[in-house]
C-alpha cells in the first residue's frame, strides 16, 4: 500500500549474495521492486522504502553475471558488486553490507525461499522491541530432505551449548534485518574466517525474531553436506574458547578414568591375586587415550590455523570493477 503523504519513510538496503542466481534472481528482484518506488506501509503502518538492492556476485558456475547486468539495466535501484573470486556466502554478504547506505539492511538468499513482503513485518518487530537485529524464524520445515533437516536441528542445539545461553536455538537465519550502522561497523572490521552471525552477537545484544513461512526453493541448494558441516565447525571455532574448555574437561575426566583403571588393576593383582590379561585391555586403553590426544591437538590446530589466517591479513573478500566470468 502506497503512502505518498508520509515523507519520513525508513530506508532499506537489501543485500543478496549471488552464486547460482541466473534463473531465480529475476523473479525475486521483481517482487522486491514492488517496495522500491515511493513509501510503502508495513502491517503496523510503518512507512518504508527499499532504497537499493545490492547483488553481490560470488563468482558462481552459471551466468549470474549476465543476469546481474540485465537487472541493473532494468532497475535503477539494483547495484551489482563484483568479487574477484568465490569467497563464500558470509564474505559476500559482508561485502554487500559494507556498501549499504540505508538506515536498515536486509540480507536474504537468492533461491526464493524468503518472501520480500515479510520485510515490513520485520521492521515492525524491530521498532516495537527496539531491536538491533531481527531474524526470520521459520514456522515450517525447510524444503530439504529429512536427514538434512534433522542434522540442521542437531547442529543448532549443539551451537547453543557451544555459544552460550544468549544464543537462542534456531536463531541463525540468512534472512535478517540489521540496523544499518551495526551492519556497516561489522563489515568494516570482521576478519577472515569469522562466522557472520557470531560476529553480529559480538556488537549487538538486542535481537528479535519474526515468525514466517518459508517458500519452496526455485533451485536445488548449493550446499553439500560437507559444506554445511564445515559451516557449523567454523561457527563453533569463532564462538570463543568453549571448545578449548571442553578439551580441558575431557583431559580431567580421562585422568580420573586412568587413575580408576590403574587402581583397579593394582587391586586385582595384589589383593585378589587375579591374573591381568593385558593385550586386549591395553590396546583399548591406548587407543582411547590416543584418540583423545589427537582430537585435542586437532582442535588446537584449527584455532591456530584460524588465528594465522587473521594475523597474516588474508582478505575476507576483494571487490573488482568488472565481473569475473565463469570458465567456458
CSV table of C-alpha atoms in Angstrom, one decimal:
chain,number,residue,atom,x,y,z
A,1,UNK,CA,0.0,0.0,0.0
A,2,UNK,CA,1.5,3.3,-1.1
A,3,UNK,CA,1.5,6.4,1.2
A,4,UNK,CA,2.8,9.4,-0.6
A,5,UNK,CA,1.7,11.6,2.3
A,6,UNK,CA,4.4,10.0,4.6
A,7,UNK,CA,7.7,11.8,3.9
A,8,UNK,CA,9.8,10.2,6.7
A,9,UNK,CA,9.9,6.7,5.3
A,10,UNK,CA,12.6,4.4,6.7
A,11,UNK,CA,15.1,3.3,4.0
A,12,UNK,CA,16.2,-0.3,3.5
A,13,UNK,CA,19.1,-1.8,1.6
A,14,UNK,CA,18.7,-5.4,0.5
A,15,UNK,CA,21.9,-7.5,0.2
A,16,UNK,CA,21.7,-10.7,-1.8
A,17,UNK,CA,24.9,-12.9,-2.2
A,18,UNK,CA,24.7,-14.4,-5.7
A,19,UNK,CA,26.3,-17.8,-6.5
A,20,UNK,CA,23.8,-19.6,-8.8
A,21,UNK,CA,21.1,-17.0,-9.3
A,22,UNK,CA,20.8,-16.9,-13.0
A,23,UNK,CA,17.2,-18.3,-13.1
A,24,UNK,CA,15.9,-17.3,-9.6
A,25,UNK,CA,17.0,-13.7,-9.3
A,26,UNK,CA,14.8,-12.0,-11.9
A,27,UNK,CA,11.6,-13.2,-10.2
A,28,UNK,CA,12.9,-12.2,-6.7
A,29,UNK,CA,14.0,-8.8,-7.8
A,30,UNK,CA,10.6,-8.2,-9.4
A,31,UNK,CA,9.0,-9.0,-6.1
A,32,UNK,CA,11.3,-6.6,-4.3
A,33,UNK,CA,10.6,-3.8,-6.9
A,34,UNK,CA,7.1,-3.5,-5.5
A,35,UNK,CA,8.6,-1.9,-2.4
A,36,UNK,CA,11.2,0.2,-4.1
A,37,UNK,CA,9.2,3.1,-5.7
A,38,UNK,CA,7.9,5.5,-3.0
A,39,UNK,CA,7.0,4.9,0.6
A,40,UNK,CA,5.0,1.8,1.5
A,41,UNK,CA,3.3,0.8,4.7
A,42,UNK,CA,4.2,-2.2,6.9
A,43,UNK,CA,1.4,-4.2,8.6
A,44,UNK,CA,1.6,-1.8,11.6
A,45,UNK,CA,1.7,1.3,9.5
A,46,UNK,CA,5.5,1.9,9.3
A,47,UNK,CA,6.4,3.8,6.2
A,48,UNK,CA,9.5,2.3,4.4
A,49,UNK,CA,11.0,2.1,1.0
A,50,UNK,CA,13.7,-0.2,-0.4
A,51,UNK,CA,16.5,2.2,-1.4
A,52,UNK,CA,18.7,-0.3,-3.1
A,53,UNK,CA,19.3,-3.9,-3.9
A,54,UNK,CA,22.9,-4.9,-3.7
A,55,UNK,CA,23.6,-8.1,-5.7
A,56,UNK,CA,27.0,-9.5,-4.7
A,57,UNK,CA,28.4,-11.7,-7.5
A,58,UNK,CA,30.3,-14.5,-5.8
A,59,UNK,CA,31.7,-16.0,-9.0
A,60,UNK,CA,29.4,-19.0,-9.3
A,61,UNK,CA,29.4,-21.6,-12.1
A,62,UNK,CA,26.4,-20.2,-14.0
A,63,UNK,CA,25.9,-17.0,-15.9
A,64,UNK,CA,24.6,-15.0,-13.0
A,65,UNK,CA,26.9,-12.2,-14.2
A,66,UNK,CA,24.7,-11.6,-17.2
A,67,UNK,CA,21.6,-11.7,-15.1
A,68,UNK,CA,23.0,-9.0,-12.8
A,69,UNK,CA,23.9,-6.8,-15.7
A,70,UNK,CA,20.4,-7.2,-17.2
A,71,UNK,CA,18.8,-6.4,-13.8
A,72,UNK,CA,21.0,-3.4,-13.3
A,73,UNK,CA,19.9,-2.1,-16.7
A,74,UNK,CA,16.2,-2.8,-16.0
A,75,UNK,CA,16.0,-1.4,-12.4
A,76,UNK,CA,17.8,1.8,-11.3
A,77,UNK,CA,17.9,0.6,-7.6
A,78,UNK,CA,19.8,-2.6,-8.5
A,79,UNK,CA,23.6,-2.3,-7.9
A,80,UNK,CA,25.9,-5.2,-8.7
A,81,UNK,CA,29.0,-5.8,-6.6
A,82,UNK,CA,31.7,-7.9,-8.3
A,83,UNK,CA,34.0,-10.1,-6.3
A,84,UNK,CA,37.3,-11.3,-7.7
A,85,UNK,CA,36.6,-14.9,-7.0
A,86,UNK,CA,34.3,-17.1,-4.9
A,87,UNK,CA,34.7,-16.1,-1.2
A,88,UNK,CA,31.6,-17.8,0.2
A,89,UNK,CA,28.2,-16.6,1.3
A,90,UNK,CA,29.2,-14.9,4.5
A,91,UNK,CA,32.0,-12.9,2.9
A,92,UNK,CA,29.7,-11.9,0.0
A,93,UNK,CA,27.1,-10.8,2.5
A,94,UNK,CA,29.6,-8.6,4.3
A,95,UNK,CA,30.8,-7.1,1.1
A,96,UNK,CA,27.2,-6.0,0.4
A,97,UNK,CA,26.7,-4.7,3.9
A,98,UNK,CA,29.9,-2.6,3.6
A,99,UNK,CA,28.3,-0.8,0.6
A,100,UNK,CA,24.8,-0.5,2.1
A,101,UNK,CA,23.7,3.1,2.5
A,102,UNK,CA,20.2,2.8,4.1
A,103,UNK,CA,19.1,3.0,7.7
A,104,UNK,CA,18.3,-0.7,7.8
A,105,UNK,CA,20.0,-3.6,6.0
A,106,UNK,CA,18.1,-6.8,5.0
A,107,UNK,CA,20.1,-9.9,3.9
A,108,UNK,CA,18.4,-12.7,2.1
A,109,UNK,CA,19.1,-15.7,-0.2
A,110,UNK,CA,18.8,-15.8,-4.0
A,111,UNK,CA,16.8,-19.0,-4.1
A,112,UNK,CA,13.3,-17.6,-3.5
A,113,UNK,CA,12.6,-19.3,-0.2
A,114,UNK,CA,12.3,-16.0,1.6
A,115,UNK,CA,9.4,-13.7,0.8
A,116,UNK,CA,10.3,-10.0,0.4
A,117,UNK,CA,6.8,-9.0,1.7
A,118,UNK,CA,8.0,-10.0,5.2
A,119,UNK,CA,10.4,-7.1,5.3
A,120,UNK,CA,7.7,-4.7,6.6
A,121,UNK,CA,6.7,-7.1,9.4
A,122,UNK,CA,10.4,-7.4,10.4
A,123,UNK,CA,10.7,-3.6,10.6
A,124,UNK,CA,7.6,-3.5,12.8
A,125,UNK,CA,9.1,-6.1,15.2
A,126,UNK,CA,12.5,-4.2,15.3
A,127,UNK,CA,10.8,-0.8,16.0
A,128,UNK,CA,8.4,-2.2,18.6
A,129,UNK,CA,11.1,-4.0,20.6
A,130,UNK,CA,13.9,-1.5,19.9
A,131,UNK,CA,15.9,-4.4,18.4
A,132,UNK,CA,19.2,-4.0,16.5
A,133,UNK,CA,18.7,-7.3,14.6
A,134,UNK,CA,15.6,-9.3,13.7
A,135,UNK,CA,16.0,-12.9,12.4
A,136,UNK,CA,13.4,-14.7,10.4
A,137,UNK,CA,12.2,-17.7,12.4
A,138,UNK,CA,10.6,-20.2,10.0
A,139,UNK,CA,7.4,-21.9,11.3
A,140,UNK,CA,7.7,-24.7,8.8
A,141,UNK,CA,10.4,-27.2,7.9
A,142,UNK,CA,13.0,-26.2,5.3
A,143,UNK,CA,12.3,-27.7,1.8
A,144,UNK,CA,15.1,-30.3,2.2
A,145,UNK,CA,15.3,-34.0,3.0
A,146,UNK,CA,14.5,-35.5,6.4
A,147,UNK,CA,18.2,-36.3,7.0
A,148,UNK,CA,19.4,-32.8,6.3
A,149,UNK,CA,16.7,-31.1,8.3
A,150,UNK,CA,17.5,-33.5,11.2
A,151,UNK,CA,21.2,-32.7,11.1
A,152,UNK,CA,20.3,-29.0,11.0
A,153,UNK,CA,18.3,-29.2,14.2
A,154,UNK,CA,21.0,-31.2,15.9
A,155,UNK,CA,23.6,-28.6,14.8
A,156,UNK,CA,21.5,-25.7,16.2
A,157,UNK,CA,21.1,-27.5,19.5
A,158,UNK,CA,24.9,-28.1,19.7
A,159,UNK,CA,25.5,-24.5,18.7
A,160,UNK,CA,23.6,-23.2,21.7
A,161,UNK,CA,25.7,-25.4,24.0
A,162,UNK,CA,28.9,-24.1,22.5
A,163,UNK,CA,27.9,-20.4,22.0
A,164,UNK,CA,26.1,-19.8,25.3
A,165,UNK,CA,22.6,-19.1,26.6
A,166,UNK,CA,22.4,-15.8,24.8
A,167,UNK,CA,22.1,-17.6,21.5
A,168,UNK,CA,18.6,-18.9,21.1
A,169,UNK,CA,18.0,-22.3,19.4
A,170,UNK,CA,17.3,-21.8,15.7
A,171,UNK,CA,18.1,-18.1,15.8
A,172,UNK,CA,20.5,-18.0,12.9
A,173,UNK,CA,18.9,-17.5,9.5
A,174,UNK,CA,20.2,-15.8,6.4
A,175,UNK,CA,17.0,-13.7,6.2
A,176,UNK,CA,18.0,-10.9,8.7
A,177,UNK,CA,17.1,-7.3,9.3
A,178,UNK,CA,20.1,-5.4,10.7
A,179,UNK,CA,20.4,-1.8,11.9
A,180,UNK,CA,22.4,0.0,9.2
A,181,UNK,CA,25.1,1.3,11.5
A,182,UNK,CA,25.6,-2.1,13.1
A,183,UNK,CA,25.9,-3.7,9.6
A,184,UNK,CA,28.5,-1.3,8.4
A,185,UNK,CA,30.6,-1.4,11.5
A,186,UNK,CA,30.7,-5.2,11.4
A,187,UNK,CA,31.6,-5.2,7.7
A,188,UNK,CA,34.4,-2.8,8.4
A,189,UNK,CA,36.3,-4.9,10.9
A,190,UNK,CA,35.1,-8.5,10.6
A,191,UNK,CA,38.1,-10.7,9.9
A,192,UNK,CA,38.5,-13.7,7.6
A,193,UNK,CA,37.1,-16.9,8.8
A,194,UNK,CA,34.7,-15.4,11.3
A,195,UNK,CA,31.1,-16.7,11.3
A,196,UNK,CA,28.9,-13.8,10.4
A,197,UNK,CA,26.1,-14.4,13.0
A,198,UNK,CA,28.6,-15.0,15.8
A,199,UNK,CA,30.2,-11.6,14.9
A,200,UNK,CA,26.8,-9.9,14.9
A,201,UNK,CA,26.3,-11.0,18.5
A,202,UNK,CA,29.7,-9.5,19.5
A,203,UNK,CA,28.4,-6.0,18.8
A,204,UNK,CA,24.6,-6.3,19.2
A,205,UNK,CA,22.6,-7.8,22.1
A,206,UNK,CA,19.0,-6.6,21.3
A,207,UNK,CA,17.8,-9.4,19.0
A,208,UNK,CA,14.2,-10.1,17.9
A,209,UNK,CA,12.6,-12.9,15.9
A,210,UNK,CA,9.9,-12.8,13.2
A,211,UNK,CA,7.9,-15.9,12.6
A,212,UNK,CA,7.2,-16.6,8.9
A,213,UNK,CA,6.7,-19.4,6.4
A,214,UNK,CA,9.4,-20.5,4.1
A,215,UNK,CA,8.6,-20.9,0.4
A,216,UNK,CA,9.8,-23.7,-1.8
A,217,UNK,CA,13.2,-23.3,-3.4
A,218,UNK,CA,13.3,-22.4,-7.1
A,219,UNK,CA,16.5,-24.4,-7.5
A,220,UNK,CA,18.5,-27.1,-5.5
A,221,UNK,CA,20.6,-25.9,-2.6
A,222,UNK,CA,24.3,-25.1,-3.4
A,223,UNK,CA,25.4,-26.5,-0.1
A,224,UNK,CA,26.5,-30.1,0.2
A,225,UNK,CA,26.5,-32.0,3.5
A,226,UNK,CA,30.3,-31.5,3.8
A,227,UNK,CA,30.0,-27.7,3.2
A,228,UNK,CA,27.3,-27.5,5.9
A,229,UNK,CA,29.5,-29.4,8.3
A,230,UNK,CA,32.3,-27.0,7.6
A,231,UNK,CA,29.9,-24.1,8.1
A,232,UNK,CA,28.9,-25.5,11.5
A,233,UNK,CA,32.5,-26.1,12.6
A,234,UNK,CA,33.5,-22.5,11.6
A,235,UNK,CA,30.7,-21.2,13.8
A,236,UNK,CA,32.0,-23.3,16.7
A,237,UNK,CA,35.6,-22.2,16.3
A,238,UNK,CA,34.7,-18.5,16.1
A,239,UNK,CA,32.4,-18.6,19.0
A,240,UNK,CA,35.2,-18.3,21.5
A,241,UNK,CA,37.1,-20.6,23.8
A,242,UNK,CA,34.4,-23.1,24.8
A,243,UNK,CA,35.8,-25.9,22.7
A,244,UNK,CA,39.2,-25.5,24.4
A,245,UNK,CA,37.5,-25.6,27.8
A,246,UNK,CA,35.8,-28.8,26.6
A,247,UNK,CA,39.2,-30.3,25.9
A,248,UNK,CA,40.3,-29.4,29.4
A,249,UNK,CA,37.3,-31.1,30.8
A,250,UNK,CA,37.9,-34.2,28.7
A,251,UNK,CA,41.5,-34.3,29.9
A,252,UNK,CA,40.4,-34.1,33.5
A,253,UNK,CA,37.9,-36.9,33.0
A,254,UNK,CA,40.5,-39.0,31.2
A,255,UNK,CA,43.0,-38.5,34.1
A,256,UNK,CA,40.4,-39.6,36.6
A,257,UNK,CA,39.5,-42.6,34.5
A,258,UNK,CA,43.1,-43.6,34.2
A,259,UNK,CA,43.5,-43.4,38.0
A,260,UNK,CA,40.5,-45.6,38.4
A,261,UNK,CA,41.7,-48.2,35.9
A,262,UNK,CA,45.2,-48.2,37.5
A,263,UNK,CA,43.8,-48.7,41.0
A,264,UNK,CA,41.5,-51.5,39.8
A,265,UNK,CA,44.4,-53.2,38.1
A,266,UNK,CA,46.7,-53.0,41.2
A,267,UNK,CA,43.9,-54.1,43.5
A,268,UNK,CA,43.1,-57.1,41.3
A,269,UNK,CA,46.8,-58.1,41.1
A,270,UNK,CA,47.9,-57.7,44.7
A,271,UNK,CA,44.8,-58.2,46.7
A,272,UNK,CA,42.6,-60.6,44.8
A,273,UNK,CA,45.6,-62.3,43.0
A,274,UNK,CA,43.6,-62.1,39.8
A,275,UNK,CA,45.8,-62.5,36.7
A,276,UNK,CA,45.5,-59.5,34.4
A,277,UNK,CA,45.0,-60.3,30.8
A,278,UNK,CA,46.9,-57.5,29.2
A,279,UNK,CA,46.8,-57.3,25.4
A,280,UNK,CA,43.1,-56.6,24.7
A,281,UNK,CA,42.6,-54.2,27.6
A,282,UNK,CA,45.9,-52.5,26.9
A,283,UNK,CA,45.0,-52.0,23.3
A,284,UNK,CA,41.6,-50.5,24.2
A,285,UNK,CA,43.1,-48.1,26.7
A,286,UNK,CA,45.9,-46.9,24.4
A,287,UNK,CA,43.5,-46.4,21.6
A,288,UNK,CA,41.1,-44.4,23.8
A,289,UNK,CA,43.6,-42.0,25.2
A,290,UNK,CA,45.5,-41.7,21.9
A,291,UNK,CA,42.2,-40.7,20.3
A,292,UNK,CA,41.6,-38.1,22.9
A,293,UNK,CA,45.1,-36.7,22.4
A,294,UNK,CA,44.7,-36.5,18.6
A,295,UNK,CA,41.3,-34.9,19.0
A,296,UNK,CA,42.6,-32.2,21.3
A,297,UNK,CA,45.6,-31.5,19.1
A,298,UNK,CA,43.2,-31.2,16.1
A,299,UNK,CA,41.0,-28.6,17.8
A,300,UNK,CA,44.1,-26.6,18.9
A,301,UNK,CA,45.5,-26.8,15.3
A,302,UNK,CA,42.2,-25.5,13.9
A,303,UNK,CA,42.4,-22.5,16.3
A,304,UNK,CA,46.0,-21.8,15.2
A,305,UNK,CA,45.1,-22.0,11.5
A,306,UNK,CA,42.2,-19.6,12.1
A,307,UNK,CA,44.4,-17.2,14.0
A,308,UNK,CA,47.2,-17.4,11.5
A,309,UNK,CA,44.8,-16.5,8.6
A,310,UNK,CA,43.7,-13.4,10.5
A,311,UNK,CA,47.2,-12.3,11.6
A,312,UNK,CA,48.6,-12.8,8.1
A,313,UNK,CA,45.9,-10.4,6.7
A,314,UNK,CA,44.2,-12.8,4.4
A,315,UNK,CA,41.4,-10.7,2.8
A,316,UNK,CA,37.8,-11.5,3.6
A,317,UNK,CA,36.8,-10.5,0.1
A,318,UNK,CA,38.1,-8.4,-2.8
A,319,UNK,CA,35.8,-6.2,-4.9
A,320,UNK,CA,36.6,-5.6,-8.5
A,321,UNK,CA,35.2,-3.1,-11.1
A,322,UNK,CA,34.1,-5.8,-13.5
A,323,UNK,CA,32.5,-9.2,-13.2
A,324,UNK,CA,34.6,-12.4,-13.1
A,325,UNK,CA,33.2,-14.5,-15.9
A,326,UNK,CA,32.8,-18.3,-15.4
A,327,UNK,CA,35.3,-20.5,-17.4
A,328,UNK,CA,33.9,-21.7,-20.7
